[in-house]
Amino acid sequence: MKYPKVICHMLTSMNGKIDGDYMSNKECTGASKTYSQIRTEYDAQAVVYGQVTMRVGYASGVWFSSNTVILNDHREDHIALHTSYYIVSLDPMGTLAFDSNFIERKGRSSAHIIQVVSNSVSDAYLSYLRDKNISYIISESEKIDCCVLLEKLRTYFNIEKVMIAGGGLCNDSFLQQDLIDEISLVIAPLSESEKSATCFEAMDHHSMPKSFHLADVKRLDGDAVWLVYKK
């Protein structure tokens, strides 16, 4: 099975942080603007986020099971609809709530939500997703297999290019399975002292170093830098 092309595209501080006060600093404005422009130019059909990034930036809150109607025979992958752009949410335990089955952001295309959950997710949560007309993919185990996920994104939704955009645990999950074809780093001219995540955060002590080749370096406005690494 041929996987979609996978690009990890991140905005970082000089010391590799992907979150923190530096992002609201005026010196980060140029890097942030260019990061968004490059994101658009990559023209990925889907962007993958981890559970924390989704909860903070996209979900409407935490899901509670009260008043949820349980449906029968729905523990199979569910394709709610096909569209041109998707946000893929890695949420193994089924914790996120949404106001709609689409996410709207200024300057971006409307994105249909695909929830990716583990086999431990409750029937009630799957019923909630169906009621919201949200697509979902169920992992065969408690851990999400990124290889299988990419296969299903291509098979179910005809997705040929995927962007991985955080957080660090999500990024590292794809990295450790050697699924990232290209890493794009826009580095802002700022350091970050907060104990926030970096681009790749190991989920356990078995994570291995991965090597890439430097493909391009560009100096950007405002003393930022764009680095592109490829396999």
mmCIF file of C-alpha atoms in Angstrom:
data_model
loop_
_atom_site.group_PDB
_atom_site.id
_atom_site.type_symbol
_atom_site.label_atom_id
_atom_site.label_comp_id
_atom_site.label_asym_id
_atom_site.label_seq_id
_atom_site.Cartn_x
_atom_site.Cartn_y
_atom_site.Cartn_z
ATOM 1 C CA MET A 1 0.000 0.000 0.000
ATOM 2 C CA LYS A 2 1.373 3.407 -0.966
ATOM 3 C CA TYR A 3 1.007 5.922 1.850
ATOM 4 C CA PRO A 4 0.129 9.578 1.375
ATOM 5 C CA LYS A 5 3.113 11.929 1.371
ATOM 6 C CA VAL A 6 3.713 13.126 4.938
ATOM 7 C CA ILE A 7 5.120 16.567 5.771
ATOM 8 C CA CYS A 8 5.795 17.741 9.317
ATOM 9 C CA HIS A 9 5.504 21.546 9.274
ATOM 10 C CA MET A 10 6.219 23.425 12.509
ATOM 11 C CA LEU A 11 6.909 26.911 13.850
ATOM 12 C CA THR A 12 9.535 26.804 16.600
ATOM 13 C CA SER A 13 11.662 28.988 18.823
ATOM 14 C CA MET A 14 15.456 28.926 18.449
ATOM 15 C CA ASN A 15 15.604 26.212 21.112
ATOM 16 C CA GLY A 16 12.969 24.062 19.453
ATOM 17 C CA LYS A 17 9.870 24.949 21.473
ATOM 18 C CA ILE A 18 6.520 24.751 19.685
ATOM 19 C CA ASP A 19 4.544 26.665 22.297
ATOM 20 C CA GLY A 20 5.126 29.474 24.771
ATOM 21 C CA ASP A 21 5.147 33.226 25.258
ATOM 22 C CA TYR A 22 7.517 33.759 22.334
ATOM 23 C CA MET A 23 4.630 33.189 19.929
ATOM 24 C CA SER A 24 2.893 36.388 21.053
ATOM 25 C CA ASN A 25 6.092 38.438 20.903
ATOM 26 C CA LYS A 26 6.197 40.998 18.080
ATOM 27 C CA GLU A 27 9.549 39.567 16.963
ATOM 28 C CA CYS A 28 7.698 36.357 16.061
ATOM 29 C CA THR A 29 5.216 38.088 13.744
ATOM 30 C CA GLY A 30 7.230 37.628 10.559
ATOM 31 C CA ALA A 31 7.963 33.962 11.254
ATOM 32 C CA SER A 32 4.340 33.268 12.126
ATOM 33 C CA LYS A 33 3.059 34.928 8.958
ATOM 34 C CA THR A 34 5.523 33.055 6.764
ATOM 35 C CA TYR A 35 4.714 29.775 8.524
ATOM 36 C CA SER A 36 1.054 30.214 7.566
ATOM 37 C CA GLN A 37 1.951 31.093 3.967
ATOM 38 C CA ILE A 38 4.130 27.997 3.622
ATOM 39 C CA ARG A 39 1.390 25.877 5.165
ATOM 40 C CA THR A 40 -0.987 27.051 2.441
ATOM 41 C CA GLU A 41 1.577 26.473 -0.307
ATOM 42 C CA TYR A 42 2.089 22.852 0.749
ATOM 43 C CA ASP A 43 -1.573 22.317 -0.155
ATOM 44 C CA ALA A 44 -2.077 19.247 2.026
ATOM 45 C CA GLN A 45 -5.513 17.616 1.912
ATOM 46 C CA ALA A 46 -5.416 16.817 5.628
ATOM 47 C CA VAL A 47 -3.701 18.137 8.748
ATOM 48 C CA VAL A 48 -3.104 15.818 11.704
ATOM 49 C CA TYR A 49 -3.107 17.078 15.299
ATOM 50 C CA GLY A 50 -2.690 15.355 18.642
ATOM 51 C CA GLN A 51 -5.294 15.390 21.384
ATOM 52 C CA VAL A 52 -3.818 18.296 23.369
ATOM 53 C CA THR A 53 -3.454 20.531 20.319
ATOM 54 C CA MET A 54 -7.034 19.739 19.317
ATOM 55 C CA ARG A 55 -8.396 20.392 22.801
ATOM 56 C CA VAL A 56 -6.635 23.753 23.131
ATOM 57 C CA GLY A 57 -7.088 25.026 19.596
ATOM 58 C CA TYR A 58 -10.029 23.371 17.867
ATOM 59 C CA ALA A 59 -12.441 21.380 20.044
ATOM 60 C CA SER A 60 -15.330 23.033 21.856
ATOM 61 C CA GLY A 61 -14.435 21.315 25.131
ATOM 62 C CA VAL A 62 -14.357 17.937 26.832
ATOM 63 C CA TRP A 63 -17.041 15.384 25.982
ATOM 64 C CA PHE A 64 -19.371 14.045 28.684
ATOM 65 C CA SER A 65 -21.530 10.967 28.153
ATOM 66 C CA SER A 66 -24.810 12.222 29.646
ATOM 67 C CA ASN A 67 -27.921 12.002 27.449
ATOM 68 C CA THR A 68 -26.127 10.158 24.653
ATOM 69 C CA VAL A 69 -28.253 7.638 22.751
ATOM 70 C CA ILE A 70 -26.446 4.333 22.156
ATOM 71 C CA LEU A 71 -26.704 2.964 18.606
ATOM 72 C CA ASN A 72 -26.246 -0.661 17.578
ATOM 73 C CA ASP A 73 -23.512 -2.094 15.344
ATOM 74 C CA HIS A 74 -21.407 1.044 15.030
ATOM 75 C CA ARG A 75 -17.974 -0.155 16.153
ATOM 76 C CA GLU A 76 -16.632 0.127 12.630
ATOM 77 C CA ASP A 77 -14.881 2.987 10.863
ATOM 78 C CA HIS A 78 -17.400 5.633 9.874
ATOM 79 C CA ILE A 79 -17.087 7.847 6.777
ATOM 80 C CA ALA A 80 -19.548 10.674 7.315
ATOM 81 C CA LEU A 81 -18.790 12.526 4.077
ATOM 82 C CA HIS A 82 -16.148 13.377 1.499
ATOM 83 C CA THR A 83 -14.785 16.875 1.000
ATOM 84 C CA SER A 84 -11.584 18.612 -0.120
ATOM 85 C CA TYR A 85 -9.963 19.285 3.269
ATOM 86 C CA TYR A 86 -9.811 17.460 6.606
ATOM 87 C CA ILE A 87 -8.521 17.860 10.136
ATOM 88 C CA VAL A 88 -7.486 14.503 11.579
ATOM 89 C CA SER A 89 -7.684 14.412 15.371
ATOM 90 C CA LEU A 90 -5.743 11.759 17.313
ATOM 91 C CA ASP A 91 -7.911 11.244 20.404
ATOM 92 C CA PRO A 92 -7.420 7.619 21.551
ATOM 93 C CA MET A 93 -9.814 7.641 24.512
ATOM 94 C CA GLY A 94 -12.521 9.784 22.912
ATOM 95 C CA THR A 95 -12.407 12.911 25.053
ATOM 96 C CA LEU A 96 -13.094 15.806 22.685
ATOM 97 C CA ALA A 97 -16.387 17.590 22.028
ATOM 98 C CA PHE A 98 -17.223 19.608 18.932
ATOM 99 C CA ASP A 99 -19.894 22.129 18.004
ATOM 100 C CA SER A 100 -19.930 20.963 14.386
ATOM 101 C CA ASN A 101 -18.465 18.341 12.065
ATOM 102 C CA PHE A 102 -16.463 21.087 10.344
ATOM 103 C CA ILE A 103 -13.801 23.387 11.758
ATOM 104 C CA GLU A 104 -13.772 26.957 10.460
ATOM 105 C CA ARG A 105 -10.688 29.172 10.717
ATOM 106 C CA LYS A 106 -10.163 32.584 9.135
ATOM 107 C CA GLY A 107 -7.960 32.342 6.072
ATOM 108 C CA ARG A 108 -8.255 28.547 5.852
ATOM 109 C CA SER A 109 -10.594 26.173 4.070
ATOM 110 C CA SER A 110 -13.390 24.564 6.063
ATOM 111 C CA ALA A 111 -12.135 21.226 7.379
ATOM 112 C CA HIS A 112 -14.220 18.129 8.060
ATOM 113 C CA ILE A 113 -13.223 16.404 11.300
ATOM 114 C CA ILE A 114 -11.926 12.835 11.295
ATOM 115 C CA GLN A 115 -11.605 11.499 14.838
ATOM 116 C CA VAL A 116 -9.049 8.714 15.334
ATOM 117 C CA VAL A 117 -9.749 6.641 18.446
ATOM 118 C CA SER A 118 -8.494 3.435 20.050
ATOM 119 C CA ASN A 119 -10.447 0.215 20.452
ATOM 120 C CA SER A 120 -11.016 1.212 24.093
ATOM 121 C CA VAL A 121 -13.304 4.085 23.137
ATOM 122 C CA SER A 122 -16.840 3.853 24.475
ATOM 123 C CA ASP A 123 -19.905 3.038 22.407
ATOM 124 C CA ALA A 124 -21.437 6.230 23.746
ATOM 125 C CA TYR A 125 -18.656 8.353 22.274
ATOM 126 C CA LEU A 126 -18.985 6.702 18.856
ATOM 127 C CA SER A 127 -22.719 7.386 18.978
ATOM 128 C CA TYR A 128 -21.958 11.017 19.807
ATOM 129 C CA LEU A 129 -19.682 11.295 16.759
ATOM 130 C CA ARG A 130 -22.303 9.749 14.498
ATOM 131 C CA ASP A 131 -24.922 12.114 15.824
ATOM 132 C CA LYS A 132 -22.580 15.012 14.955
ATOM 133 C CA ASN A 133 -21.910 13.500 11.507
ATOM 134 C CA ILE A 134 -18.187 13.329 12.323
ATOM 135 C CA SER A 135 -16.088 10.677 10.584
ATOM 136 C CA TYR A 136 -14.063 8.334 12.761
ATOM 137 C CA ILE A 137 -11.404 5.654 12.437
ATOM 138 C CA ILE A 138 -11.030 3.025 15.167
ATOM 139 C CA SER A 139 -7.591 1.597 15.883
ATOM 140 C CA GLU A 140 -7.334 -2.179 16.329
ATOM 141 C CA SER A 141 -5.526 -1.701 19.647
ATOM 142 C CA GLU A 142 -5.171 0.819 22.459
ATOM 143 C CA LYS A 143 -2.322 2.478 20.568
ATOM 144 C CA ILE A 144 -2.921 4.224 17.246
ATOM 145 C CA ASP A 145 -0.962 2.629 14.409
ATOM 146 C CA CYS A 146 0.086 5.517 12.154
ATOM 147 C CA CYS A 147 0.791 3.190 9.217
ATOM 148 C CA VAL A 148 -2.752 1.832 9.272
ATOM 149 C CA LEU A 149 -4.120 5.340 9.748
ATOM 150 C CA LEU A 150 -2.347 6.625 6.632
ATOM 151 C CA GLU A 151 -3.604 3.644 4.629
ATOM 152 C CA LYS A 152 -7.167 4.364 5.684
ATOM 153 C CA LEU A 153 -6.910 8.095 4.991
ATOM 154 C CA ARG A 154 -5.874 7.262 1.436
ATOM 155 C CA THR A 155 -8.435 4.471 0.961
ATOM 156 C CA TYR A 156 -11.445 6.132 2.593
ATOM 157 C CA PHE A 157 -10.878 9.776 1.708
ATOM 158 C CA ASN A 158 -8.488 9.727 -1.297
ATOM 159 C CA ILE A 159 -5.939 11.772 0.645
ATOM 160 C CA GLU A 160 -2.527 11.890 -1.040
ATOM 161 C CA LYS A 161 -0.744 14.543 1.028
ATOM 162 C CA VAL A 162 -0.875 14.846 4.830
ATOM 163 C CA MET A 163 0.583 17.531 7.072
ATOM 164 C CA ILE A 164 1.584 16.675 10.643
ATOM 165 C CA ALA A 165 1.444 19.833 12.750
ATOM 166 C CA GLY A 166 1.799 18.939 16.421
ATOM 167 C CA GLY A 167 2.041 18.460 19.169
ATOM 168 C CA GLY A 168 5.352 16.814 19.855
ATOM 169 C CA LEU A 169 3.910 13.413 20.811
ATOM 170 C CA CYS A 170 1.821 13.283 17.650
ATOM 171 C CA ASN A 171 4.814 14.224 15.495
ATOM 172 C CA ASP A 172 7.049 11.634 17.133
ATOM 173 C CA SER A 173 4.481 8.877 16.624
ATOM 174 C CA PHE A 174 4.836 9.296 12.849
ATOM 175 C CA LEU A 175 8.595 9.856 13.079
ATOM 176 C CA GLN A 176 9.241 6.606 14.963
ATOM 177 C CA GLN A 177 7.372 4.620 12.310
ATOM 178 C CA ASP A 178 9.530 6.255 9.581
ATOM 179 C CA LEU A 179 6.474 7.803 7.958
ATOM 180 C CA ILE A 180 7.626 11.438 7.626
ATOM 181 C CA ASP A 181 8.952 12.275 4.170
ATOM 182 C CA GLU A 182 9.759 15.940 4.797
ATOM 183 C CA ILE A 183 10.294 18.180 7.834
ATOM 184 C CA SER A 184 9.694 21.915 7.448
ATOM 185 C CA LEU A 185 10.839 24.131 10.322
ATOM 186 C CA VAL A 186 10.231 27.866 10.483
ATOM 187 C CA ILE A 187 12.466 29.109 13.307
ATOM 188 C CA ALA A 188 11.575 32.399 14.974
ATOM 189 C CA PRO A 189 14.479 34.577 16.256
ATOM 190 C CA LEU A 190 13.451 34.037 19.881
ATOM 191 C CA SER A 191 14.248 31.635 22.688
ATOM 192 C CA GLU A 192 11.603 30.165 24.982
ATOM 193 C CA SER A 193 12.288 29.467 28.656
ATOM 194 C CA GLU A 194 8.941 27.809 29.463
ATOM 195 C CA LYS A 195 8.900 24.029 29.890
ATOM 196 C CA SER A 196 6.801 23.568 26.781
ATOM 197 C CA ALA A 197 6.948 20.792 24.205
ATOM 198 C CA THR A 198 9.464 20.490 21.397
ATOM 199 C CA CYS A 199 8.800 19.316 17.833
ATOM 200 C CA PHE A 200 9.329 15.672 18.726
ATOM 201 C CA GLU A 201 8.469 14.362 22.172
ATOM 202 C CA ALA A 202 9.144 10.679 22.870
ATOM 203 C CA MET A 203 6.198 8.700 24.252
ATOM 204 C CA ASP A 204 8.556 6.183 25.866
ATOM 205 C CA HIS A 205 12.233 5.416 26.308
ATOM 206 C CA HIS A 206 12.377 3.308 23.152
ATOM 207 C CA SER A 207 12.291 6.208 20.689
ATOM 208 C CA MET A 208 15.215 6.162 18.272
ATOM 209 C CA PRO A 209 17.088 9.015 16.535
ATOM 210 C CA LYS A 210 16.044 9.502 12.902
ATOM 211 C CA SER A 211 18.196 11.076 10.197
ATOM 212 C CA PHE A 212 17.198 13.399 7.341
ATOM 213 C CA HIS A 213 19.096 15.308 4.648
ATOM 214 C CA LEU A 214 19.086 19.095 4.560
ATOM 215 C CA ALA A 215 17.273 20.059 1.346
ATOM 216 C CA ASP A 216 16.925 23.829 1.648
ATOM 217 C CA VAL A 217 17.701 26.824 3.861
ATOM 218 C CA LYS A 218 16.119 30.252 3.471
ATOM 219 C CA ARG A 219 16.515 33.429 5.457
ATOM 220 C CA LEU A 220 13.120 35.022 6.066
ATOM 221 C CA ASP A 221 11.970 38.511 6.979
ATOM 222 C CA GLY A 222 12.487 39.429 10.611
ATOM 223 C CA ASP A 223 15.604 37.251 11.042
ATOM 224 C CA ALA A 224 13.647 34.001 10.915
ATOM 225 C CA VAL A 225 14.920 30.923 9.084
ATOM 226 C CA TRP A 226 13.164 28.183 7.096
ATOM 227 C CA LEU A 227 14.808 24.763 7.098
ATOM 228 C CA VAL A 228 13.622 21.866 4.955
ATOM 229 C CA TYR A 229 14.811 18.316 5.598
ATOM 230 C CA LYS A 230 13.969 15.320 3.436
ATOM 231 C CA LYS A 231 14.611 11.598 3.618
#
